């Protein structure tokens, strides 16, 4: 479809003085209604350069183009300054459906990122704290953005920048010495670490000296105290084992697990800031003033000389640049950290590093469960593993009710795919920056705009394709010979044209770092396919109509399968 639009742009450009094909291409947009054509060229921006009213421009172009219709176009109409194009049925059948069938699972890929490297920092849970629903945003969004970039040709470096350094470990060491139990921690794991950590805050309210002790313990850690380091390594090992198990369930892989601790002995950035005259003393702490840029100062060292998040993030960015020479480096965190990232990005620029403009903060909204906010300090969290287990259990019960004859093994496999997919899709269904409220009834609705609905539609599509493979050899025919059926009906056209828009939707999601562009496409595709499914018999259709409709189903399977992969959902052959 994009090729057709490029050809149309070139033809129109040849009819207009000093108007390039790229200029015309930028004016092409979908029509608001299919009755007005399949795409339109708005002539308003041409009025000034051509010194004519948009209505006259559109009318003159219509007359010239209709005199010799461009290939792939059946009709052109001018309406209120818009030039509306109707794509021919033959072009849709041979060039859109035909291309998807020939390309298959590669349909929708682009080469925007060929030869380029994208580094993405996401998920990044804190060691010794539970992997809870609050981590779902960065994990699901980051994974999808990484896949969209991979789909677009980028070499992607996924970094899990573990929160494995900082004063919180001083608190945890104090908590462990004060009221922790080794046997309980080894048996229960991160949950027990989280429990004694939460108790620290409760006790510190009545005994503020605990905060001083925590700072002392972290200072020991930074200075290489053996006992403190051994405890820290133990906490990290316990946490990583649990994290890795969950990542495996989700099908998420990282190229690096280098967390904050990896950089604690690589803090040359502090010396560099000092040498470049950027570091200033403020009440005993060391800062980089940012008043000139209308931001609070960036805190680099505390009064006791210990490092902070910014110190380590600046060091990590420099290391990543020297290591990967990235074209862009993304940081996927909640929107509440936007100012923080703006601060240390600016510090990178002040240090003279031109890669500052390649650093991108990708913010997202907060998540709540039935409207309740989450907080690890108070223990008010929903553990992600428990959430997934509950989703799988609920989906298993639904499958049992809908399809009691299915084998237990198949029920377990499908329940796992659909349960995990439901949770992930719910996170990605709204715009990235919007807050998400998790409500079970909405998340697991098989008839709504949900993950289960998308995966159920994919399974339905697979079922039709499987039956077609048994009944027809359409998939092995020479697609270039075209289809002999005279015309496409409304549902066939709508499905084919929507499938044709997938490459553009991928590019849109890539440019906006917006997985919801893909989830919205998925819902549009599922709804359009299901209308086609109900209104257009496939197996019982006449031979050539059957071949075209079977190929529409194959095309839908390929495109929907790709779209599901882009957002991290598993494909389901049956539900």
Coordinates of C-alpha atoms in Angstrom, one line a residue:
X1 CA 0.0 0.0 0.0
X2 CA 2.9 2.4 0.8
X3 CA 4.3 1.6 -2.6
X4 CA 1.0 2.6 -4.2
X5 CA 1.0 5.9 -2.3
X6 CA 4.5 6.6 -3.4
X7 CA 3.6 6.1 -7.0
X8 CA 0.5 8.3 -6.7
X9 CA 2.7 11.0 -5.1
X10 CA 5.1 10.8 -8.0
X11 CA 2.3 11.2 -10.5
X12 CA 0.7 14.2 -8.8
X13 CA 4.2 15.8 -8.4
X14 CA 4.7 15.5 -12.1
X15 CA 1.5 17.6 -12.6
X16 CA 2.4 20.4 -10.2
X17 CA 5.2 22.9 -10.5
X18 CA 7.8 22.9 -7.7
X19 CA 5.9 20.3 -5.6
X20 CA 8.0 17.2 -4.8
X21 CA 6.7 13.7 -4.4
X22 CA 7.8 13.8 -0.8
X23 CA 5.6 16.9 -0.3
X24 CA 2.6 15.1 -1.7
X25 CA 3.4 11.9 0.4
X26 CA 3.3 14.0 3.5
X27 CA -0.3 15.1 2.7
X28 CA -1.7 11.6 2.3
X29 CA -4.0 10.4 5.1
X30 CA -6.7 7.8 5.6
X31 CA -10.2 9.0 4.8
X32 CA -12.6 9.3 7.8
X33 CA -15.1 6.9 6.1
X34 CA -14.6 4.1 3.6
X35 CA -17.5 5.6 1.5
X36 CA -15.2 8.5 0.8
X37 CA -12.3 6.4 -0.6
X38 CA -9.4 4.5 0.8
X39 CA -7.0 7.4 1.3
X40 CA -6.9 11.1 0.5
X41 CA -4.6 14.0 -0.4
X42 CA -5.5 17.2 1.4
X43 CA -4.8 20.1 -1.0
X44 CA -4.9 23.0 1.6
X45 CA -1.2 23.2 2.1
X46 CA -0.7 23.5 -1.7
X47 CA -2.9 26.6 -2.0
X48 CA -0.3 29.1 -1.1
X49 CA 2.5 27.9 -3.4
X50 CA 0.0 27.2 -6.3
X51 CA -2.0 30.4 -5.7
X52 CA -5.3 28.6 -6.1
X53 CA -8.1 27.6 -3.7
X54 CA -7.8 24.0 -2.4
X55 CA -11.1 23.1 -4.0
X56 CA -9.9 24.1 -7.5
X57 CA -6.6 22.3 -7.0
X58 CA -8.4 19.1 -6.1
X59 CA -10.8 19.4 -9.0
X60 CA -8.1 20.0 -11.6
X61 CA -6.0 17.1 -10.3
X62 CA -9.1 14.9 -10.4
X63 CA -9.8 15.7 -14.1
X64 CA -6.2 15.1 -15.1
X65 CA -5.8 11.9 -13.1
X66 CA -9.1 10.4 -14.1
X67 CA -8.1 10.9 -17.8
X68 CA -5.5 8.2 -17.2
X69 CA -6.0 6.4 -13.9
X70 CA -2.8 5.5 -12.1
X71 CA -2.3 1.8 -11.8
X72 CA -4.0 0.3 -8.7
X73 CA -6.7 3.0 -8.6
X74 CA -10.3 2.5 -9.7
X75 CA -11.7 5.9 -9.1
X76 CA -10.7 9.4 -7.9
X77 CA -13.1 12.0 -6.5
X78 CA -12.6 15.6 -5.4
X79 CA -14.5 16.8 -2.3
X80 CA -14.1 20.1 -0.5
X81 CA -10.4 20.4 -1.2
X82 CA -9.6 16.7 -0.7
X83 CA -8.6 14.4 -3.5
X84 CA -10.0 10.9 -2.6
X85 CA -8.6 7.7 -4.0
X86 CA -10.3 4.3 -4.3
X87 CA -8.0 1.4 -4.5
X88 CA -8.9 -1.2 -7.1
X89 CA -10.1 -4.7 -6.1
X90 CA -7.5 -6.2 -8.4
X91 CA -4.7 -4.3 -6.7
X92 CA -5.9 -5.3 -3.3
X93 CA -6.1 -9.0 -4.2
X94 CA -2.9 -9.3 -6.2
X95 CA -0.6 -6.7 -4.5
X96 CA -1.8 -6.6 -0.9
X97 CA -3.0 -10.1 -0.2
X98 CA -0.5 -11.5 -2.6
X99 CA 2.4 -9.7 -0.9
X100 CA 1.5 -10.8 2.6
X101 CA 1.2 -14.4 1.4
X102 CA 4.6 -14.3 -0.3
X103 CA 6.4 -12.5 2.6
X104 CA 4.6 -14.4 5.4
X105 CA 5.9 -13.8 8.8
X106 CA 8.3 -11.1 7.6
X107 CA 5.4 -8.8 6.6
X108 CA 5.5 -5.5 8.4
X109 CA 9.3 -5.5 9.0
X110 CA 11.2 -2.4 7.8
X111 CA 14.9 -1.5 7.5
X112 CA 14.9 1.8 9.4
X113 CA 17.3 0.4 12.0
X114 CA 19.7 -1.4 9.7
X115 CA 23.2 -0.8 10.8
X116 CA 22.1 1.0 13.9
X117 CA 22.3 0.0 17.6
X118 CA 19.7 0.7 20.2
X119 CA 20.4 0.2 23.9
X120 CA 17.4 0.0 26.2
X121 CA 17.4 0.0 30.0
X122 CA 14.2 -1.5 31.3
X123 CA 12.6 -3.7 34.0
X124 CA 15.6 -3.1 36.4
X125 CA 14.0 -4.3 39.7
X126 CA 15.6 -3.7 43.1
X127 CA 17.5 -6.5 44.6
X128 CA 16.0 -7.9 47.8
X129 CA 12.6 -6.4 47.0
X130 CA 9.7 -8.3 45.5
X131 CA 9.1 -8.2 41.8
X132 CA 5.6 -6.7 42.0
X133 CA 3.0 -5.3 39.7
X134 CA 4.6 -1.9 39.9
X135 CA 7.5 -3.4 37.7
X136 CA 5.0 -4.6 35.1
X137 CA 5.0 -1.2 33.2
X138 CA 8.7 -0.9 32.6
X139 CA 9.0 -4.7 31.9
X140 CA 6.1 -5.0 29.5
X141 CA 6.6 -1.7 27.8
X142 CA 10.4 -2.1 27.5
X143 CA 10.1 -5.6 26.1
X144 CA 7.7 -4.4 23.5
X145 CA 9.7 -1.4 22.5
X146 CA 12.8 -3.6 22.1
X147 CA 10.9 -6.0 19.9
X148 CA 9.5 -3.2 17.7
X149 CA 13.1 -2.0 17.2
X150 CA 14.3 -5.5 16.4
X151 CA 11.4 -5.8 13.9
X152 CA 12.7 -2.6 12.4
X153 CA 16.3 -3.9 11.8
X154 CA 18.0 -2.4 14.9
X155 CA 20.7 -4.3 16.8
X156 CA 19.2 -4.2 20.3
X157 CA 21.0 -4.4 23.6
X158 CA 18.6 -5.0 26.4
X159 CA 20.0 -4.0 29.8
X160 CA 18.5 -4.9 33.1
X161 CA 20.1 -2.2 35.3
X162 CA 19.5 -4.0 38.5
X163 CA 19.0 -1.8 41.6
X164 CA 21.7 -3.6 43.5
X165 CA 23.5 -0.7 45.2
X166 CA 22.6 2.2 47.5
X167 CA 21.6 3.1 51.0
X168 CA 18.7 0.6 50.9
X169 CA 21.3 -2.1 51.3
X170 CA 22.6 -0.4 54.4
X171 CA 19.0 -0.6 55.7
X172 CA 18.7 -4.2 54.8
X173 CA 22.0 -5.2 56.5
X174 CA 20.8 -3.4 59.6
X175 CA 17.5 -5.2 59.4
X176 CA 19.2 -8.6 58.9
X177 CA 21.5 -8.1 61.9
X178 CA 18.7 -6.8 64.0
X179 CA 15.8 -9.1 63.4
X180 CA 16.5 -11.3 60.3
X181 CA 16.8 -15.0 60.2
X182 CA 19.1 -16.8 57.8
X183 CA 17.0 -20.0 57.6
X184 CA 13.8 -18.1 57.0
X185 CA 15.4 -16.1 54.2
X186 CA 16.9 -19.2 52.5
X187 CA 13.5 -20.9 52.7
X188 CA 11.2 -18.0 51.8
X189 CA 13.5 -15.9 49.6
X190 CA 12.8 -12.3 48.5
X191 CA 9.5 -12.2 50.4
X192 CA 11.3 -12.5 53.7
X193 CA 13.9 -10.0 52.7
X194 CA 11.0 -7.6 51.8
X195 CA 9.4 -8.3 55.2
X196 CA 12.4 -7.4 57.3
X197 CA 13.1 -4.4 55.0
X198 CA 9.5 -3.0 55.5
X199 CA 10.0 -3.6 59.3
X200 CA 13.0 -1.3 59.2
X201 CA 10.8 1.7 58.4
X202 CA 8.4 0.8 61.1
X203 CA 11.2 0.6 63.7
X204 CA 13.0 3.7 62.4
X205 CA 10.0 5.8 63.2
X206 CA 10.6 5.3 66.9
X207 CA 14.4 4.8 66.6
X208 CA 15.9 7.3 64.1
X209 CA 19.4 6.1 64.9
X210 CA 18.6 3.1 62.6
X211 CA 18.9 5.5 59.7
X212 CA 22.4 6.5 60.8
X213 CA 23.4 2.9 61.1
X214 CA 22.1 2.2 57.6
X215 CA 24.2 4.9 56.2
X216 CA 27.2 3.6 58.0
X217 CA 26.6 0.1 56.7
X218 CA 26.3 1.3 53.1
X219 CA 29.5 3.3 53.5
X220 CA 31.2 0.1 54.6
X221 CA 29.8 -1.6 51.5
X222 CA 31.2 1.1 49.2
X223 CA 34.6 0.8 50.9
X224 CA 34.8 -3.0 50.4
X225 CA 34.0 -4.3 53.9
X226 CA 34.0 -8.1 53.5
X227 CA 31.1 -8.9 55.8
X228 CA 28.9 -6.3 54.2
X229 CA 29.9 -7.4 50.7
X230 CA 29.2 -11.1 51.5
X231 CA 25.7 -10.3 52.7
X232 CA 25.1 -8.1 49.7
X233 CA 26.1 -10.9 47.3
X234 CA 23.9 -13.3 49.2
X235 CA 20.9 -11.0 48.9
X236 CA 21.6 -10.5 45.2
X237 CA 21.8 -14.2 44.5
X238 CA 18.5 -15.0 46.2
X239 CA 16.8 -12.1 44.3
X240 CA 18.3 -13.0 40.8
X241 CA 17.1 -16.6 41.1
X242 CA 13.6 -15.4 41.5
X243 CA 13.8 -12.7 38.8
X244 CA 15.3 -15.1 36.3
X245 CA 12.5 -17.6 36.8
X246 CA 9.9 -14.9 36.1
X247 CA 11.7 -13.6 33.0
X248 CA 11.8 -17.1 31.6
X249 CA 8.0 -17.4 32.1
X250 CA 7.5 -14.1 30.2
X251 CA 10.0 -15.1 27.4
X252 CA 12.1 -12.0 28.1
X253 CA 15.9 -12.0 27.6
X254 CA 18.5 -9.4 28.4
X255 CA 21.9 -8.9 26.9
X256 CA 23.3 -7.5 30.1
X257 CA 22.4 -7.7 33.8
X258 CA 25.0 -5.1 34.8
X259 CA 23.4 -3.2 37.7
X260 CA 24.4 -0.2 39.7
X261 CA 27.1 -2.1 41.6
X262 CA 28.9 -2.8 38.3
X263 CA 29.8 0.9 38.2
X264 CA 30.8 1.6 41.8
X265 CA 34.5 1.2 41.1
X266 CA 34.2 3.1 37.8
X267 CA 33.3 6.5 39.1
X268 CA 35.8 8.5 37.0
X269 CA 32.8 10.7 36.1
X270 CA 33.1 12.4 39.5
X271 CA 36.8 13.3 38.8
X272 CA 35.8 14.4 35.3
X273 CA 33.1 16.7 36.7
X274 CA 35.6 18.1 39.1
X275 CA 38.2 18.7 36.4
X276 CA 35.7 20.4 34.1
X277 CA 34.7 22.8 36.9
X278 CA 31.1 21.5 36.9
X279 CA 31.1 20.1 40.5
X280 CA 30.2 22.6 43.3
X281 CA 29.9 22.2 47.1
X282 CA 26.5 22.7 48.7
X283 CA 26.0 22.1 52.4
X284 CA 28.8 19.5 52.4
X285 CA 27.3 17.6 49.4
X286 CA 28.6 17.9 45.8
X287 CA 26.2 19.1 43.1
X288 CA 26.1 20.3 39.5
X289 CA 24.0 23.5 39.5
X290 CA 21.3 23.6 36.8
X291 CA 19.6 26.9 37.5
X292 CA 20.5 28.2 34.1
X293 CA 18.3 25.4 32.6
X294 CA 15.5 26.0 35.1
X295 CA 16.1 22.8 36.9
X296 CA 17.1 21.9 40.5
X297 CA 20.8 21.0 41.0
X298 CA 21.9 17.4 40.2
X299 CA 23.2 15.8 43.4
X300 CA 26.4 13.8 42.7
X301 CA 27.8 13.0 46.1
X302 CA 26.2 13.0 49.6
X303 CA 27.9 14.7 52.5
X304 CA 29.5 11.5 53.5
X305 CA 31.0 11.1 50.1
X306 CA 28.7 8.2 49.0
X307 CA 27.4 8.1 45.4
X308 CA 23.8 8.5 44.3
X309 CA 21.6 7.2 41.5
X310 CA 22.7 10.1 39.2
X311 CA 26.4 9.4 39.8
X312 CA 25.9 5.8 38.8
X313 CA 23.6 6.6 35.9
X314 CA 26.0 9.2 34.4
X315 CA 28.9 6.6 34.8
X316 CA 26.7 3.9 33.2
X317 CA 25.8 6.1 30.2
X318 CA 29.4 6.9 29.5
X319 CA 30.3 3.2 29.8
X320 CA 27.5 2.2 27.5
X321 CA 28.5 4.8 24.9
X322 CA 32.2 3.6 25.0
X323 CA 31.0 0.0 24.8
X324 CA 28.1 0.0 22.3
X325 CA 28.4 3.4 20.4
X326 CA 24.6 3.4 20.3
X327 CA 22.5 5.4 18.0
X328 CA 20.0 5.8 20.8
X329 CA 19.8 4.7 24.4
X330 CA 16.3 4.4 26.0
X331 CA 15.4 4.5 29.7
X332 CA 11.9 3.1 30.4
X333 CA 10.8 4.3 33.8
X334 CA 7.6 5.8 35.3
X335 CA 6.8 9.4 34.5
X336 CA 7.6 10.6 38.0
X337 CA 11.3 10.3 37.2
X338 CA 11.1 12.7 34.2
X339 CA 12.8 15.6 35.9
X340 CA 15.6 13.3 37.3
X341 CA 16.4 12.1 33.8
X342 CA 16.3 15.6 32.3
X343 CA 18.8 16.7 35.0
X344 CA 21.5 14.0 34.5
X345 CA 21.0 14.1 30.7
X346 CA 21.9 17.8 30.9
X347 CA 24.9 17.0 33.0
X348 CA 26.1 14.6 30.3
X349 CA 25.8 17.4 27.8
X350 CA 27.6 19.9 30.0
X351 CA 30.5 17.3 30.3
X352 CA 30.9 17.7 26.5
X353 CA 29.4 14.4 25.4
X354 CA 27.5 14.8 22.2
X355 CA 25.6 11.6 22.7
X356 CA 23.4 13.5 25.2
X357 CA 20.9 13.9 22.3
X358 CA 20.8 10.2 21.8
X359 CA 19.6 9.6 25.4
X360 CA 15.8 9.2 25.6
X361 CA 13.6 8.9 28.6
X362 CA 10.5 6.8 27.8
X363 CA 8.0 7.6 30.7
X364 CA 4.8 5.7 31.5
X365 CA 1.9 6.0 33.9
X366 CA 1.5 4.4 37.3
X367 CA -0.5 1.2 37.9
X368 CA -3.0 0.5 40.6
X369 CA -5.1 -2.5 41.6
X370 CA -8.8 -1.7 42.0
X371 CA -7.7 1.9 42.5
X372 CA -5.3 1.2 45.3
X373 CA -1.7 2.6 45.1
X374 CA 1.3 0.4 45.7
X375 CA 4.1 0.9 48.2
X376 CA 6.9 -1.6 49.1
X377 CA 7.8 0.3 52.3
X378 CA 4.4 -0.5 53.8
X379 CA 4.2 -3.9 52.2
X380 CA 1.1 -2.9 50.1
X381 CA 2.2 -4.7 47.0
X382 CA 0.8 -7.3 44.6
X383 CA 3.6 -9.7 43.7
X384 CA 3.8 -10.2 39.9
X385 CA 4.3 -13.9 40.2
X386 CA 1.2 -14.3 42.3
X387 CA -0.7 -12.1 39.9
X388 CA 0.3 -14.3 37.0
X389 CA -0.6 -17.4 38.9
X390 CA -4.0 -16.0 39.7
X391 CA -4.6 -15.0 36.0
X392 CA -3.6 -18.5 34.8
X393 CA -5.9 -20.1 37.4
X394 CA -8.8 -17.9 36.3
X395 CA -8.3 -18.6 32.7
X396 CA -8.0 -22.3 33.4
X397 CA -11.4 -22.2 35.0
X398 CA -12.9 -20.4 32.0
X399 CA -11.4 -22.9 29.6
X400 CA -12.7 -25.8 31.7
X401 CA -16.2 -24.3 31.4
X402 CA -16.0 -23.5 27.7
X403 CA -14.2 -26.7 26.5
X404 CA -14.3 -29.4 29.2
X405 CA -13.3 -32.1 26.6
X406 CA -9.8 -30.6 26.0
X407 CA -6.9 -32.5 27.5
X408 CA -5.6 -31.3 30.8
X409 CA -2.1 -30.7 29.3
X410 CA -3.5 -28.5 26.6
X411 CA -5.7 -26.6 29.1
X412 CA -2.6 -25.8 31.2
X413 CA -0.6 -24.6 28.3
X414 CA -3.3 -22.4 26.9
X415 CA -4.2 -21.1 30.3
X416 CA -0.6 -20.0 30.8
X417 CA -0.4 -18.3 27.5
X418 CA -3.7 -16.5 27.8
X419 CA -3.4 -15.7 31.5
X420 CA 0.1 -14.0 31.0
X421 CA -1.1 -12.4 27.8
X422 CA -4.2 -10.9 29.6
X423 CA -2.0 -9.1 32.2
X424 CA 0.5 -7.8 29.6
X425 CA -2.2 -6.7 27.2
X426 CA -4.0 -4.8 29.9
X427 CA -0.8 -2.9 30.7
X428 CA -0.1 -2.0 27.0
X429 CA -3.7 -1.4 25.9
X430 CA -3.8 2.3 26.9
X431 CA -1.4 5.0 25.9
X432 CA 2.0 4.5 27.5
X433 CA 1.7 7.7 29.6
X434 CA -1.7 6.9 31.0
X435 CA -2.2 5.4 34.5
X436 CA -3.5 1.8 34.5
X437 CA -6.0 0.4 36.9
X438 CA -6.0 -3.4 37.1
X439 CA -9.5 -4.9 37.4
X440 CA -9.9 -8.7 36.9
X441 CA -13.3 -8.5 35.2
X442 CA -11.9 -6.2 32.5
X443 CA -8.6 -8.0 32.1
X444 CA -10.0 -11.5 31.5
X445 CA -13.0 -10.5 29.3
X446 CA -12.9 -12.8 26.2
X447 CA -15.4 -10.5 24.4
X448 CA -13.8 -7.1 25.1
X449 CA -10.7 -5.2 23.9
X450 CA -8.4 -7.6 25.8
X451 CA -5.6 -10.0 25.4
X452 CA -7.9 -13.1 25.7
X453 CA -10.0 -11.6 22.9
X454 CA -6.9 -11.1 20.7
X455 CA -5.5 -14.6 21.4
X456 CA -9.0 -16.2 20.9
X457 CA -9.2 -14.5 17.5
X458 CA -5.8 -15.7 16.6
X459 CA -6.9 -19.3 17.5
X460 CA -10.0 -18.9 15.4
X461 CA -7.9 -17.7 12.5
X462 CA -5.6 -20.7 12.9
X463 CA -8.6 -23.1 12.9
X464 CA -9.9 -21.7 9.6
X465 CA -6.5 -21.9 8.0
X466 CA -6.1 -25.4 9.2
X467 CA -9.4 -26.4 7.6
X468 CA -8.4 -24.6 4.4
X469 CA -5.2 -26.5 4.2
X470 CA -7.1 -29.7 4.3
X471 CA -9.7 -28.6 1.7
X472 CA -7.8 -26.5 -0.8
X473 CA -4.3 -26.1 -2.2
X474 CA -4.7 -22.3 -2.3
X475 CA -1.6 -21.7 -0.2
X476 CA 0.5 -23.6 -2.8
X477 CA -0.9 -21.8 -5.9
X478 CA 1.0 -19.2 -7.8
X479 CA -0.3 -16.0 -6.2
X480 CA 1.0 -13.9 -9.1
X481 CA -1.6 -15.3 -11.4
X482 CA -4.2 -13.3 -9.4
X483 CA -7.8 -14.1 -8.5
X484 CA -10.5 -14.5 -11.1
X485 CA -13.4 -13.3 -8.8
X486 CA -14.8 -10.1 -10.2
X487 CA -15.0 -8.0 -7.0
X488 CA -14.3 -7.9 -3.3
X489 CA -17.2 -7.3 -0.9
X490 CA -17.0 -4.7 1.8
X491 CA -15.7 -7.1 4.5
X492 CA -13.0 -8.5 2.3
X493 CA -11.8 -5.0 1.3
X494 CA -11.9 -3.7 4.8
X495 CA -9.8 -6.7 6.1
X496 CA -7.2 -6.5 3.3
X497 CA -6.8 -2.7 3.6
X498 CA -6.4 -3.0 7.4
X499 CA -3.7 -5.7 6.9
X500 CA -2.0 -3.4 4.5
X501 CA -1.7 -0.7 7.1
X502 CA 0.4 -2.9 9.5
X503 CA 3.8 -1.7 8.3
X504 CA 2.8 1.9 8.8
X505 CA 1.5 1.1 12.3
X506 CA 4.8 -0.5 13.2
X507 CA 6.7 2.6 12.0
X508 CA 4.3 4.8 14.0
X509 CA 4.9 2.7 17.2
X510 CA 8.7 2.8 16.6
X511 CA 8.8 6.6 16.3
X512 CA 6.5 7.2 19.3
X513 CA 7.9 4.4 21.5
X514 CA 4.3 3.5 21.9
X515 CA 3.2 -0.2 22.2
X516 CA -0.4 0.8 22.4
X517 CA -0.2 1.7 18.7
X518 CA 0.2 -2.1 18.2
X519 CA -2.5 -3.1 20.7
X520 CA -5.0 -0.8 19.1
X521 CA -4.1 -2.3 15.7
X522 CA -4.6 -5.7 17.1
X523 CA -8.1 -4.9 18.4
X524 CA -9.0 -3.3 15.1
X525 CA -7.7 -6.3 13.2
X526 CA -9.6 -8.8 15.5
X527 CA -12.9 -6.9 15.1
X528 CA -12.5 -6.6 11.4
X529 CA -11.5 -10.3 11.0
X530 CA -14.4 -11.5 13.1
X531 CA -16.9 -9.5 11.0
X532 CA -15.3 -11.0 7.9
X533 CA -15.5 -14.5 9.5
X534 CA -19.2 -14.1 10.3
X535 CA -20.2 -12.6 7.0
X536 CA -17.9 -14.4 4.5
X537 CA -18.0 -18.2 4.5
X538 CA -14.6 -19.6 3.6
X539 CA -14.8 -23.4 3.4
X540 CA -18.2 -23.5 1.7
X541 CA -17.5 -20.7 -0.8
X542 CA -17.0 -21.2 -4.5
X543 CA -13.6 -22.3 -5.5
X544 CA -11.8 -19.0 -6.4
X545 CA -13.6 -17.0 -3.8
X546 CA -12.6 -19.7 -1.3
X547 CA -9.0 -19.3 -2.4
X548 CA -9.0 -15.6 -1.9
X549 CA -10.8 -15.8 1.5
X550 CA -8.5 -18.6 2.6
X551 CA -5.5 -16.3 1.7
X552 CA -7.1 -13.5 3.6
X553 CA -7.2 -15.8 6.7
X554 CA -3.6 -16.8 6.1
X555 CA -2.6 -13.1 5.8
X556 CA -4.5 -12.3 9.0
X557 CA -2.7 -15.2 10.8
X558 CA 0.7 -13.9 9.7
X559 CA 0.0 -10.3 10.6
X560 CA -1.8 -10.9 13.9
X561 CA 0.9 -13.3 14.9
X562 CA 3.5 -10.7 14.3
X563 CA 1.6 -8.1 16.1
X564 CA 1.1 -10.3 19.2
X565 CA 4.9 -11.1 19.2
X566 CA 5.6 -7.3 19.1
X567 CA 3.8 -6.8 22.4
X568 CA 5.1 -10.0 24.1
X569 CA 2.1 -12.2 23.8
X570 CA 2.3 -15.9 23.0
X571 CA 0.5 -17.2 19.9
X572 CA -2.3 -19.6 20.7
X573 CA -3.3 -22.2 18.1
X574 CA -6.5 -23.0 20.0
X575 CA -8.4 -21.7 22.9

